[in-house]
Amino acid sequence: MKTCSRFPLLLLIFFSWILFSSNNGSGDSIPDRQLNELALKAVKLAPDQPDSARYLAYYVLGAGKAGNKPLMANGHFALGEAYYYLQEYDSALTAYETSRDLYLVVKDTSRLAAAYNNIGLLCFFKARYDRALDAYKASLELEEKRNNRLGIAQSHHNIGMIFGRWEHYDQLSEHYGIAIEIYKELGEEESVANLNNNLGVIRARQNEYTLAFDYYKKAYKAFKQLKNASGQASVLSNLGNLFENQEHFERARDYYGKAQVLFEQLNDRRGLVYTYSSIGKMYVKLKDTENALKYLLLCEEENADLGIRHLQKDNLYDIYQSYTSLGEYKDANRVLENYHAIKDSIYNEEKYARMVELEKKYQLQKNQKELIALKARTEKRMLVFKGTIVFFVLLIAFIVTLVVHTRLKEKQRRLTLEHKILRNQMNPHFIFNALSGIQCFILDNQTEVACDFLADFSGLMRMILQYSHEEQIPVSKEKQILNYYLSLQNRRFGDKIKFRIDADDDIAEDHVMIPPMLAQPFIENAIEHGELARRDNAKINLRFSKEEDRLVLTIEDNGIGIDQAKKKKRKNGHKSMAMEITRERLKLINSNSKGSRIDLQIEDLSNRGKTGTRVEFFIPYIVLN
């Protein structure tokens, strides 16, 4: 690590800049803004040049005004960073705690979270796990308020380390799971590698050596790609511990040796302390007391300043055993006393109670979170359920409204059609002509003929009005209506038209049903447009017959034929409403029919070498008992 070699030049540059800025200013003191910038530069400088960072931090604290709490907070934080990378952990902790107190006053939540996080890390090194957990939780709370995803992940990572030290692996897995998910989301490859390295340590403690080895491999590969030598050294040391636990001592010695070389190159005293301790423990297992004491004492010497207490406790016990095996009981007893003092300071009753309290608090918070999550899921399900009910109610209401609207529309269409049919059956021209005929008969003193005409006319009108709303009437009634209609029409033209209405003998006319007045529009067309009245031998024949399960109504005339009639209508600009109404009527009848439908065929008899038109209705054969 680069330390003091660049400091004189760097310091000269900074002071030259400061003096230049001061000479161009209006006062004797250095502006707070520039001092703040120096504090921030010290923080950035700390990882590579901690000595330079320390001098800058002290300069900021000395040049700044004590009443300027934001500046003092930044200065102490920079000092904490410098001491951390100088591996002077007690001084670093003091500086971080001072910065924390000042950040609390000025309410700088961003730097306050960082201060709590660093305090937690140093308390962890010193086995003050209760204080470390409090600091990490305070950091997590602040990061969550700021929605700082990386800070949240780091806090969960650190809390997981505490529970790992206490061997509470369920809580560890929960916090590590949150941390690694966020790290991956943010693309924090180095943080993922650190977490995999930690997971390897945990799996090794649980004797899951294969899984631990897989985690170490992933971590080492990532550190190598990132060119992180410190991370590689840490994994190598952990691999040595893994193979030592499996009694593969040669492989363990090889990995420890590689880790030691890297830590020495990096001047990483903390890494060296852990590696010396691990090598010493391995030699204890191998009963190589001389080498065991060599590395254990090296560990103690380096750890004297660092103060990593949980490591010191384990190390002292191994030193005690080594002295005992050599028969050096005086040194053994001295070391044993130190061992118990450190052990008691770490695990006294008060701290044990605190750990139990923290565990209960954690479980309570976890249960509360689970309860809130369960309540949220229940409310969500209830909301979805209510939404589904509302949706189906609205859907049913929509369908009912649509059906009702469709039925009303269909009913309106039916009423309109019935009105059109009635108007067609009571053709105004026919009524006018009939009444004119009656008038003529009266004026000509043909009273008896006029009375007969009037009787037939009134009978026709009565039957049309009576049956116009019926869907089906007997064939006998239909024949009677048609007879009235043809008789009246024929009298208008001096009985020139010969007509017949026949029915097959096997048709029970009083019981077989038919829609009323289907033939009337075609009879009117034959008389009015087929020019029957102009022919000497004019004929209209109607016949009711049965073909299988259908009643066939045939209307045949010997007029000019439907094709010629259509040509004349087009030429005169006349449009036949009777045909259109009939087709619309059949469409309505067929749409409501559950069985067979009514079909209509119209044929011009010129295709058979005759004149005239044949109309055929094929009607379902319905017998009313």
Coordinates of C-alpha atoms in Angstrom, one line a residue:
M1 CA 0.0 0.0 0.0
K2 CA 1.3 3.5 -0.9
T3 CA 1.6 5.6 2.3
C4 CA 4.0 8.5 3.1
S5 CA 6.1 8.8 -0.1
R6 CA 3.7 11.1 -1.9
F7 CA 2.6 13.1 1.2
P8 CA 5.1 16.0 1.1
L9 CA 4.4 16.8 -2.5
L10 CA 0.6 16.4 -1.9
L11 CA 0.7 18.5 1.2
L12 CA 2.8 21.2 -0.6
I13 CA 0.2 21.3 -3.4
F14 CA -2.7 21.6 -0.9
F15 CA -1.1 24.3 1.1
S16 CA -0.1 26.2 -2.0
W17 CA -3.7 26.1 -3.1
I18 CA -5.0 27.1 0.3
L19 CA -2.5 30.1 0.5
F20 CA -3.3 31.1 -3.0
S21 CA -7.1 31.0 -2.2
S22 CA -6.5 32.9 1.0
N23 CA -4.4 35.6 -0.6
N24 CA -7.1 36.2 -3.1
G25 CA -9.8 36.3 -0.5
S26 CA -10.9 39.0 1.9
G27 CA -10.1 37.3 5.3
D28 CA -7.2 35.7 7.1
S29 CA -9.0 32.3 7.7
I30 CA -9.6 29.6 5.2
P31 CA -13.2 29.5 3.9
D32 CA -15.4 26.6 5.3
R33 CA -16.2 25.5 1.8
Q34 CA -12.5 24.8 1.0
L35 CA -12.0 23.0 4.3
N36 CA -15.0 20.8 3.6
E37 CA -13.5 20.0 0.2
L38 CA -10.2 19.1 2.0
A39 CA -12.2 16.7 4.3
L40 CA -13.8 15.0 1.4
K41 CA -10.4 14.7 -0.3
A42 CA -9.1 13.1 2.8
V43 CA -11.8 10.5 2.7
K44 CA -11.0 9.6 -0.9
L45 CA -7.3 9.5 -0.2
A46 CA -7.6 7.2 2.9
P47 CA -7.6 3.8 1.2
D48 CA -4.4 4.4 -0.7
Q49 CA -2.6 7.0 1.5
P50 CA -4.0 6.8 5.0
D51 CA -1.1 8.9 6.5
S52 CA -1.8 11.7 4.1
A53 CA -5.5 11.5 4.8
R54 CA -4.8 11.6 8.6
Y55 CA -2.7 14.8 8.3
L56 CA -5.4 16.5 6.1
A57 CA -8.1 15.5 8.6
Y58 CA -6.2 17.0 11.5
Y59 CA -5.5 20.1 9.4
V60 CA -9.3 20.5 8.8
L61 CA -10.1 20.0 12.5
G62 CA -7.4 22.5 13.5
A63 CA -8.2 25.2 10.9
G64 CA -12.0 25.0 11.2
K65 CA -14.2 26.7 13.7
A66 CA -15.4 24.5 16.5
G67 CA -18.9 25.9 16.2
N68 CA -19.1 24.7 12.6
K69 CA -20.6 21.3 13.4
P70 CA -21.0 20.0 9.8
L71 CA -17.3 20.8 9.1
M72 CA -16.2 19.2 12.4
A73 CA -18.3 16.1 11.7
N74 CA -16.8 15.7 8.2
G75 CA -13.3 16.2 9.7
H76 CA -13.7 13.5 12.3
F77 CA -15.3 11.1 9.8
A78 CA -12.2 11.7 7.5
L79 CA -10.0 11.0 10.5
G80 CA -11.8 7.8 11.3
E81 CA -11.3 6.7 7.6
A82 CA -7.6 7.4 7.9
Y83 CA -7.2 5.5 11.2
Y84 CA -9.2 2.6 9.8
Y85 CA -6.9 2.1 6.9
L86 CA -3.9 2.6 9.2
Q87 CA -5.5 -0.3 11.1
E88 CA -5.5 1.7 14.3
Y89 CA -9.0 0.6 15.2
D90 CA -9.4 2.2 18.6
S91 CA -8.6 5.6 17.3
A92 CA -10.8 5.0 14.3
L93 CA -13.7 4.1 16.5
T94 CA -13.3 7.2 18.6
A95 CA -13.3 9.4 15.5
Y96 CA -16.3 7.7 14.0
E97 CA -18.3 8.0 17.2
T98 CA -17.5 11.8 17.4
S99 CA -18.6 12.2 13.8
R100 CA -21.8 10.3 14.6
D101 CA -22.7 12.6 17.5
L102 CA -22.2 15.6 15.3
Y103 CA -24.1 14.2 12.3
L104 CA -27.0 13.6 14.7
V105 CA -27.0 17.2 15.7
V106 CA -26.8 18.6 12.1
K107 CA -29.2 15.8 10.8
D108 CA -27.0 14.7 8.0
T109 CA -28.6 11.3 7.5
S110 CA -26.4 10.2 4.5
R111 CA -23.1 10.5 6.4
L112 CA -24.7 9.5 9.7
A113 CA -25.6 6.1 8.1
A114 CA -22.0 5.7 7.0
A115 CA -20.7 6.5 10.4
Y116 CA -23.1 4.0 12.1
N117 CA -22.0 1.3 9.5
N118 CA -18.2 1.9 10.3
I119 CA -18.8 1.9 14.0
G120 CA -20.6 -1.4 13.7
L121 CA -17.7 -2.9 11.7
L122 CA -15.1 -1.8 14.4
C123 CA -17.3 -3.1 17.2
F124 CA -17.6 -6.4 15.3
F125 CA -13.8 -6.6 15.2
K126 CA -13.6 -6.1 18.9
A127 CA -16.3 -8.7 19.6
R128 CA -18.7 -6.1 20.9
Y129 CA -21.5 -7.7 19.0
D130 CA -24.4 -6.1 20.8
R131 CA -23.1 -2.6 20.0
A132 CA -22.3 -3.7 16.5
L133 CA -25.8 -4.9 15.9
D134 CA -27.3 -1.7 17.3
A135 CA -25.1 0.4 15.0
Y136 CA -25.9 -1.8 11.9
K137 CA -29.7 -1.6 12.6
A138 CA -29.5 2.2 13.0
S139 CA -27.6 2.4 9.7
L140 CA -30.3 0.1 8.0
E141 CA -33.1 2.3 9.3
L142 CA -31.5 5.4 7.9
E143 CA -30.7 3.8 4.5
E144 CA -34.3 2.5 4.2
K145 CA -35.6 6.1 4.9
R146 CA -33.3 7.4 2.1
N147 CA -34.1 4.4 -0.1
N148 CA -30.4 3.8 -0.7
R149 CA -30.4 0.3 -2.1
L150 CA -26.7 -0.2 -1.8
G151 CA -26.7 1.0 1.8
I152 CA -29.6 -1.3 2.6
A153 CA -27.8 -4.3 1.2
Q154 CA -24.6 -3.5 3.1
S155 CA -26.5 -3.1 6.4
H156 CA -28.2 -6.5 5.9
H157 CA -24.9 -8.0 5.0
N158 CA -23.3 -6.8 8.2
I159 CA -26.3 -7.8 10.4
G160 CA -26.0 -11.3 8.9
M161 CA -22.3 -11.4 10.0
I162 CA -23.4 -10.7 13.6
F163 CA -25.9 -13.5 13.6
G164 CA -23.3 -15.8 11.9
R165 CA -21.0 -15.1 14.8
W166 CA -23.8 -16.1 17.2
E167 CA -24.5 -19.2 15.0
H168 CA -28.0 -18.0 14.4
Y169 CA -28.1 -19.3 10.8
D170 CA -31.8 -18.7 10.1
Q171 CA -31.4 -15.0 10.7
L172 CA -28.1 -15.0 8.8
S173 CA -29.7 -16.6 5.8
E174 CA -32.5 -14.1 5.8
H175 CA -30.3 -11.0 5.9
Y176 CA -27.7 -12.5 3.5
G177 CA -30.6 -13.4 1.1
I178 CA -31.8 -9.7 1.0
A179 CA -28.3 -8.4 0.6
I180 CA -27.2 -10.6 -2.3
E181 CA -30.5 -10.0 -4.2
I182 CA -29.9 -6.2 -4.0
Y183 CA -26.1 -6.6 -4.8
K184 CA -27.0 -8.6 -8.0
E185 CA -29.7 -6.1 -8.9
L186 CA -27.2 -3.2 -8.7
G187 CA -24.4 -5.1 -10.4
E188 CA -22.2 -5.0 -7.3
E189 CA -19.9 -7.8 -8.2
E190 CA -17.3 -7.2 -5.5
S191 CA -20.0 -7.1 -2.8
V192 CA -21.4 -10.4 -4.2
A193 CA -17.9 -11.9 -4.0
N194 CA -17.5 -10.8 -0.4
L195 CA -20.9 -12.3 0.5
N196 CA -20.0 -15.6 -1.2
N197 CA -16.7 -15.7 0.8
N198 CA -18.7 -15.2 4.0
L199 CA -21.2 -17.9 3.1
G200 CA -18.2 -20.2 2.5
V201 CA -17.1 -19.6 6.1
I202 CA -20.6 -20.3 7.4
R203 CA -20.9 -23.5 5.4
A204 CA -17.5 -24.6 6.7
R205 CA -18.6 -24.1 10.3
Q206 CA -21.6 -26.3 9.5
N207 CA -19.3 -29.0 8.1
E208 CA -20.8 -28.6 4.7
Y209 CA -17.4 -28.6 3.1
T210 CA -18.4 -29.2 -0.6
L211 CA -20.8 -26.3 -0.5
A212 CA -18.3 -24.1 1.3
F213 CA -15.7 -24.9 -1.4
D214 CA -18.2 -23.9 -4.1
Y215 CA -18.8 -20.6 -2.5
Y216 CA -15.0 -20.0 -2.1
K217 CA -14.4 -20.8 -5.8
K218 CA -17.1 -18.3 -6.9
A219 CA -15.7 -15.6 -4.6
Y220 CA -12.0 -16.2 -5.7
K221 CA -12.9 -16.2 -9.4
A222 CA -14.8 -12.8 -9.0
F223 CA -12.0 -11.3 -7.0
K224 CA -9.4 -12.3 -9.6
Q225 CA -11.5 -10.8 -12.4
L226 CA -11.8 -7.6 -10.4
K227 CA -8.1 -7.7 -9.6
N228 CA -8.9 -7.5 -5.9
A229 CA -5.7 -8.9 -4.2
S230 CA -7.1 -8.4 -0.7
G231 CA -10.2 -10.4 -1.5
Q232 CA -8.1 -13.2 -3.1
A233 CA -5.9 -13.4 0.0
S234 CA -9.0 -13.7 2.2
V235 CA -10.4 -16.6 0.2
L236 CA -7.0 -18.3 0.1
S237 CA -6.8 -18.1 3.9
N238 CA -10.3 -19.5 4.2
L239 CA -9.5 -22.3 1.9
G240 CA -6.5 -23.2 4.1
N241 CA -8.9 -23.3 7.1
L242 CA -11.3 -25.5 5.1
F243 CA -8.7 -28.1 4.2
E244 CA -7.2 -28.0 7.7
N245 CA -10.7 -28.9 9.1
Q246 CA -10.7 -31.9 6.8
E247 CA -7.1 -32.8 7.9
H248 CA -5.6 -32.2 4.4
F249 CA -2.7 -30.4 6.1
E250 CA -0.4 -30.1 3.1
R251 CA -3.1 -28.4 1.0
A252 CA -4.0 -26.2 4.0
R253 CA -0.3 -25.2 4.4
D254 CA -0.1 -24.3 0.7
Y255 CA -3.2 -22.1 0.8
Y256 CA -2.1 -20.4 4.1
G257 CA 1.3 -19.7 2.6
K258 CA -0.2 -18.0 -0.5
A259 CA -2.5 -15.9 1.6
Q260 CA 0.4 -14.8 3.9
V261 CA 2.5 -13.7 1.0
L262 CA -0.4 -11.6 -0.4
F263 CA -1.3 -10.0 3.0
E264 CA 2.4 -9.1 3.5
Q265 CA 2.6 -7.5 0.1
L266 CA -0.6 -5.5 0.9
N267 CA 0.6 -4.7 4.4
D268 CA -2.8 -5.9 5.5
R269 CA -2.2 -6.5 9.2
R270 CA -5.8 -7.7 10.0
G271 CA -5.5 -10.3 7.2
L272 CA -2.1 -11.4 8.5
V273 CA -3.4 -11.7 12.1
Y274 CA -6.1 -14.1 11.0
T275 CA -3.7 -16.1 8.8
Y276 CA -1.0 -16.3 11.5
S277 CA -3.7 -17.6 14.0
S278 CA -4.9 -20.2 11.5
I279 CA -1.4 -21.5 10.8
G280 CA -0.7 -21.6 14.5
K281 CA -3.9 -23.7 15.1
M282 CA -2.9 -26.1 12.3
Y283 CA 0.5 -26.7 13.9
V284 CA -1.2 -27.3 17.2
K285 CA -3.2 -30.1 15.6
L286 CA 0.0 -31.4 14.1
K287 CA 1.6 -31.2 17.6
D288 CA 4.4 -29.1 16.1
T289 CA 4.6 -26.9 19.3
E290 CA 7.6 -24.9 18.2
N291 CA 6.0 -23.7 14.9
A292 CA 2.6 -23.3 16.6
L293 CA 4.0 -20.9 19.2
K294 CA 5.9 -19.0 16.5
Y295 CA 2.8 -18.2 14.5
L296 CA 0.5 -17.7 17.6
L297 CA 2.9 -15.2 19.1
L298 CA 3.2 -13.4 15.8
C299 CA -0.6 -13.2 15.8
E300 CA -0.5 -11.7 19.4
E301 CA 2.1 -9.2 18.5
E302 CA 0.2 -7.9 15.4
N303 CA -3.1 -8.0 17.2
A304 CA -1.9 -6.0 20.2
D305 CA -2.7 -2.8 18.3
L306 CA -5.7 -4.0 16.3
G307 CA -7.5 -5.4 19.3
I308 CA -9.6 -8.1 17.5
R309 CA -10.7 -9.7 20.7
H310 CA -12.6 -12.8 19.7
L311 CA -9.5 -13.8 17.7
Q312 CA -7.3 -12.9 20.7
K313 CA -9.4 -15.1 23.0
D314 CA -9.0 -18.2 20.8
N315 CA -5.4 -17.5 20.2
L316 CA -4.5 -17.2 23.9
Y317 CA -6.1 -20.6 24.6
D318 CA -4.0 -22.2 21.9
I319 CA -0.8 -20.5 23.3
Y320 CA -1.8 -21.8 26.8
Q321 CA -2.0 -25.4 25.5
S322 CA 1.3 -25.0 23.7
Y323 CA 3.1 -23.7 26.8
T324 CA 1.5 -26.5 28.9
S325 CA 2.7 -29.2 26.5
L326 CA 6.3 -27.7 26.8
G327 CA 6.0 -27.8 30.6
E328 CA 6.3 -24.0 30.8
Y329 CA 3.6 -23.7 33.4
K330 CA 4.4 -20.2 34.5
D331 CA 3.9 -18.8 31.1
A332 CA 0.9 -21.1 30.6
N333 CA -0.8 -19.7 33.8
R334 CA -0.2 -16.1 32.8
V335 CA -1.7 -16.7 29.4
L336 CA -4.6 -18.6 30.9
E337 CA -5.5 -15.6 33.1
N338 CA -5.4 -13.3 30.2
Y339 CA -7.6 -15.8 28.3
H340 CA -10.3 -15.8 31.0
A341 CA -10.2 -12.0 31.3
I342 CA -10.9 -11.5 27.6
K343 CA -13.5 -14.4 27.6
D344 CA -15.4 -12.8 30.5
S345 CA -15.3 -9.4 28.9
I346 CA -16.9 -10.8 25.8
Y347 CA -19.4 -13.2 27.4
N348 CA -20.4 -11.8 30.7
E349 CA -24.0 -12.2 32.0
E350 CA -25.0 -8.7 31.1
K351 CA -24.0 -9.2 27.5
Y352 CA -25.5 -12.6 27.3
A353 CA -28.8 -11.1 28.6
R354 CA -28.4 -8.4 26.0
M355 CA -28.0 -11.0 23.2
V356 CA -31.1 -12.8 24.4
E357 CA -32.9 -9.4 24.5
L358 CA -31.7 -8.6 21.0
E359 CA -32.8 -12.1 19.8
K360 CA -36.3 -11.6 21.3
K361 CA -36.5 -8.1 19.7
Y362 CA -35.4 -9.6 16.4
Q363 CA -38.0 -12.3 16.6
L364 CA -40.7 -9.8 17.6
Q365 CA -39.8 -7.5 14.7
K366 CA -39.8 -10.5 12.3
N367 CA -43.2 -11.7 13.6
Q368 CA -44.5 -8.2 13.2
K369 CA -43.2 -8.0 9.6
E370 CA -44.7 -11.4 8.9
L371 CA -48.0 -10.3 10.4
I372 CA -48.0 -7.1 8.3
A373 CA -47.1 -9.0 5.2
L374 CA -49.9 -11.6 6.0
K375 CA -52.4 -8.7 6.6
A376 CA -51.3 -7.1 3.3
R377 CA -51.7 -10.4 1.4
T378 CA -55.2 -10.9 3.0
E379 CA -56.3 -7.4 2.2
K380 CA -55.0 -7.9 -1.4
R381 CA -56.9 -11.2 -1.7
M382 CA -60.0 -9.6 -0.3
L383 CA -59.6 -6.7 -2.7
V384 CA -59.2 -9.1 -5.6
F385 CA -62.2 -11.1 -4.4
K386 CA -64.3 -8.0 -4.0
G387 CA -63.1 -6.7 -7.4
T388 CA -64.0 -10.1 -8.9
I389 CA -67.5 -9.9 -7.4
V390 CA -68.0 -6.4 -8.6
F391 CA -66.8 -7.4 -12.1
F392 CA -69.2 -10.3 -12.3
V393 CA -72.1 -8.2 -10.9
L394 CA -71.4 -5.6 -13.5
L395 CA -71.0 -8.2 -16.2
I396 CA -74.3 -9.8 -15.3
A397 CA -75.9 -6.4 -15.2
F398 CA -74.5 -5.6 -18.6
I399 CA -75.7 -9.0 -20.0
V400 CA -79.1 -8.6 -18.5
T401 CA -79.4 -5.0 -19.8
L402 CA -78.2 -6.2 -23.2
V403 CA -80.7 -9.0 -23.3
V404 CA -83.5 -6.8 -22.1
H405 CA -82.5 -4.1 -24.6
T406 CA -82.3 -6.7 -27.4
R407 CA -85.7 -8.1 -26.5
L408 CA -87.3 -4.7 -26.3
K409 CA -85.7 -3.9 -29.7
E410 CA -87.0 -7.2 -31.1
K411 CA -90.4 -6.5 -29.7
Q412 CA -90.4 -3.0 -31.2
R413 CA -89.3 -4.5 -34.5
R414 CA -92.1 -7.1 -34.3
L415 CA -94.7 -4.5 -33.5
T416 CA -93.4 -2.3 -36.3
L417 CA -93.6 -5.3 -38.7
E418 CA -97.1 -6.3 -37.5
H419 CA -98.1 -2.7 -38.1
K420 CA -96.7 -2.9 -41.6
I421 CA -98.3 -6.3 -42.2
L422 CA -101.6 -5.0 -41.0
R423 CA -101.3 -2.0 -43.3
N424 CA -100.4 -4.3 -46.2
Q425 CA -103.3 -6.5 -45.5
M426 CA -105.6 -3.5 -45.2
N427 CA -104.2 -1.8 -48.3
P428 CA -105.5 1.8 -48.6
H429 CA -105.9 1.4 -52.3
F430 CA -107.9 -1.8 -51.9
I431 CA -110.1 -0.2 -49.2
F432 CA -110.7 2.9 -51.3
N433 CA -111.5 0.8 -54.4
A434 CA -113.8 -1.4 -52.4
L435 CA -115.7 1.6 -51.0
S436 CA -115.9 3.2 -54.4
G437 CA -117.3 0.0 -55.8
I438 CA -120.0 -0.1 -53.1
Q439 CA -120.8 3.6 -53.9
C440 CA -121.2 2.7 -57.6
F441 CA -123.5 -0.2 -56.8
I442 CA -125.6 2.1 -54.7
L443 CA -125.8 4.9 -57.3
D444 CA -126.7 2.3 -59.9
N445 CA -129.6 1.2 -57.6
Q446 CA -128.0 -2.3 -57.3
T447 CA -128.8 -2.3 -53.7
E448 CA -128.7 -6.1 -53.2
V449 CA -125.3 -6.3 -54.8
A450 CA -124.0 -3.4 -52.8
C451 CA -125.3 -5.1 -49.6
D452 CA -123.5 -8.4 -50.5
F453 CA -120.3 -6.5 -51.3
L454 CA -120.5 -4.6 -48.1
A455 CA -121.2 -7.8 -46.1
D456 CA -118.1 -9.5 -47.6
F457 CA -116.0 -6.4 -47.1
S458 CA -117.0 -6.1 -43.4
G459 CA -116.4 -9.8 -42.9
L460 CA -112.9 -9.5 -44.4
M461 CA -112.1 -6.5 -42.3
R462 CA -113.3 -8.2 -39.1
M463 CA -111.2 -11.3 -39.8
I464 CA -108.1 -9.3 -40.7
L465 CA -108.4 -7.3 -37.4
Q466 CA -109.2 -10.5 -35.5
Y467 CA -106.2 -12.6 -36.7
S468 CA -103.6 -10.0 -37.4
H469 CA -102.1 -10.4 -33.9
E470 CA -102.2 -14.3 -34.1
E471 CA -99.0 -16.1 -35.1
Q472 CA -101.0 -19.2 -36.3
I473 CA -104.5 -19.7 -37.4
P474 CA -106.3 -22.8 -38.8
V475 CA -106.2 -23.5 -42.5
S476 CA -110.0 -23.3 -42.6
K477 CA -109.9 -19.6 -41.4
E478 CA -107.1 -18.8 -43.8
K479 CA -109.2 -20.1 -46.7
Q480 CA -112.2 -18.1 -45.5
I481 CA -110.0 -14.8 -45.4
L482 CA -108.6 -15.6 -48.9
N483 CA -112.1 -16.3 -50.3
Y484 CA -113.4 -13.0 -49.0
Y485 CA -110.4 -11.1 -50.4
L486 CA -110.5 -12.8 -53.9
S487 CA -114.3 -12.3 -54.1
L488 CA -114.1 -8.6 -53.4
Q489 CA -111.1 -8.1 -55.8
N490 CA -112.9 -10.1 -58.5
R491 CA -116.1 -8.1 -58.2
R492 CA -114.2 -4.9 -58.9
F493 CA -113.3 -6.3 -62.3
G494 CA -116.7 -7.7 -63.2
D495 CA -115.9 -11.3 -62.0
K496 CA -113.3 -11.6 -64.9
I497 CA -110.9 -13.6 -62.8
K498 CA -111.5 -17.2 -62.1
F499 CA -110.1 -18.4 -58.8
R500 CA -110.0 -21.6 -56.8
I501 CA -108.9 -22.4 -53.3
D502 CA -108.3 -26.1 -52.7
A503 CA -106.9 -28.3 -49.9
D504 CA -105.8 -32.0 -50.0
D505 CA -108.2 -34.4 -48.3
D506 CA -105.6 -35.6 -45.8
I507 CA -105.3 -32.0 -44.3
A508 CA -107.5 -31.5 -41.3
E509 CA -108.3 -27.9 -42.0
D510 CA -109.6 -27.0 -38.6
H511 CA -106.5 -28.3 -36.8
V512 CA -103.6 -27.7 -39.1
M513 CA -102.1 -24.2 -38.4
I514 CA -100.6 -21.6 -40.7
P515 CA -99.4 -18.0 -40.3
P516 CA -102.3 -15.7 -41.5
M517 CA -102.4 -13.9 -44.8
L518 CA -99.1 -15.1 -46.3
A519 CA -100.6 -15.3 -49.7
Q520 CA -102.4 -12.0 -49.8
P521 CA -99.5 -9.8 -51.0
F522 CA -98.8 -12.2 -53.9
I523 CA -102.5 -12.3 -54.9
E524 CA -102.5 -8.5 -54.9
N525 CA -99.3 -8.4 -57.0
A526 CA -100.9 -10.9 -59.5
I527 CA -104.0 -8.8 -59.9
E528 CA -102.4 -5.3 -59.8
H529 CA -99.0 -5.9 -61.5
G530 CA -99.6 -9.3 -63.3
E531 CA -102.3 -7.6 -65.4
L532 CA -104.8 -10.4 -64.8
A533 CA -107.7 -8.0 -65.1
R534 CA -106.7 -7.3 -68.7
R535 CA -106.8 -11.0 -69.7
D536 CA -109.9 -12.8 -70.9
N537 CA -109.0 -16.1 -69.3
A538 CA -107.5 -14.8 -66.0
K539 CA -106.9 -17.4 -63.3
I540 CA -105.6 -17.6 -59.8
N541 CA -105.3 -21.0 -58.1
L542 CA -104.4 -21.6 -54.5
R543 CA -103.7 -25.0 -53.0
F544 CA -102.9 -26.4 -49.6
S545 CA -101.0 -29.7 -49.8
K546 CA -98.8 -31.9 -47.6
E547 CA -95.3 -32.9 -48.5
E548 CA -93.7 -35.1 -45.8
D549 CA -93.7 -33.0 -42.6
R550 CA -94.4 -29.7 -44.3
L551 CA -97.5 -27.8 -45.4
V552 CA -97.2 -26.4 -48.9
L553 CA -99.2 -23.3 -49.9
T554 CA -99.1 -22.7 -53.7
I555 CA -100.3 -19.5 -55.4
E556 CA -100.3 -19.7 -59.2
D557 CA -101.6 -17.2 -61.8
N558 CA -101.5 -16.8 -65.6
G559 CA -100.5 -13.2 -65.7
I560 CA -97.5 -11.7 -67.4
G561 CA -95.1 -13.3 -64.9
I562 CA -93.0 -11.8 -62.2
D563 CA -90.0 -11.1 -64.4
Q564 CA -92.0 -8.9 -66.8
A565 CA -93.8 -7.3 -63.8
K566 CA -90.4 -6.3 -62.2
K567 CA -89.2 -4.7 -65.5
K568 CA -92.3 -2.6 -65.7
K569 CA -92.0 -1.6 -62.0
R570 CA -88.4 -0.5 -62.5
K571 CA -89.4 1.4 -65.6
N572 CA -92.2 3.2 -63.7
G573 CA -90.0 3.7 -60.7
H574 CA -92.4 1.7 -58.5
K575 CA -91.1 -0.3 -55.6
S576 CA -93.1 -3.3 -54.2
M577 CA -93.3 -3.1 -50.5
A578 CA -95.4 -6.2 -50.2
M579 CA -92.6 -8.5 -51.2
E580 CA -90.1 -6.8 -48.9
I581 CA -92.5 -7.0 -45.9
T582 CA -93.2 -10.6 -46.6
R583 CA -89.5 -11.5 -46.6
E584 CA -88.9 -9.5 -43.4
R585 CA -91.9 -11.2 -41.8
L586 CA -90.5 -14.7 -42.7
K587 CA -87.1 -13.7 -41.3
L588 CA -88.7 -12.8 -38.0
I589 CA -90.8 -15.9 -37.8
N590 CA -87.8 -18.1 -38.6
S591 CA -85.6 -16.4 -36.0
N592 CA -88.2 -17.3 -33.3
S593 CA -88.8 -20.8 -34.5
K594 CA -87.1 -23.6 -32.6
G595 CA -88.0 -26.2 -35.2
S596 CA -88.3 -26.1 -39.0
R597 CA -88.3 -22.8 -40.9
I598 CA -90.7 -21.4 -43.5
D599 CA -89.2 -21.3 -47.0
L600 CA -90.4 -19.2 -49.9
Q601 CA -89.9 -20.0 -53.6
I602 CA -91.0 -17.8 -56.5
E603 CA -90.9 -19.0 -60.1
D604 CA -91.7 -17.3 -63.4
L605 CA -93.6 -19.9 -65.4
S606 CA -92.1 -18.7 -68.7
N607 CA -89.3 -21.2 -67.8
R608 CA -91.9 -23.9 -68.4
G609 CA -93.3 -22.4 -71.6
K610 CA -96.3 -20.8 -69.9
T611 CA -97.1 -17.3 -68.7
G612 CA -97.7 -16.4 -65.0
T613 CA -96.0 -16.8 -61.7
R614 CA -95.9 -19.6 -59.1
V615 CA -95.3 -18.8 -55.4
E616 CA -94.7 -21.7 -52.9
F617 CA -94.6 -21.5 -49.1
F618 CA -93.1 -24.5 -47.4
I619 CA -94.4 -24.3 -43.8
P620 CA -93.8 -26.6 -40.8
Y621 CA -96.8 -29.0 -40.5
I622 CA -98.3 -28.1 -37.1
V623 CA -101.4 -29.8 -35.9
L624 CA -103.3 -28.2 -33.0
N625 CA -105.2 -30.8 -30.9

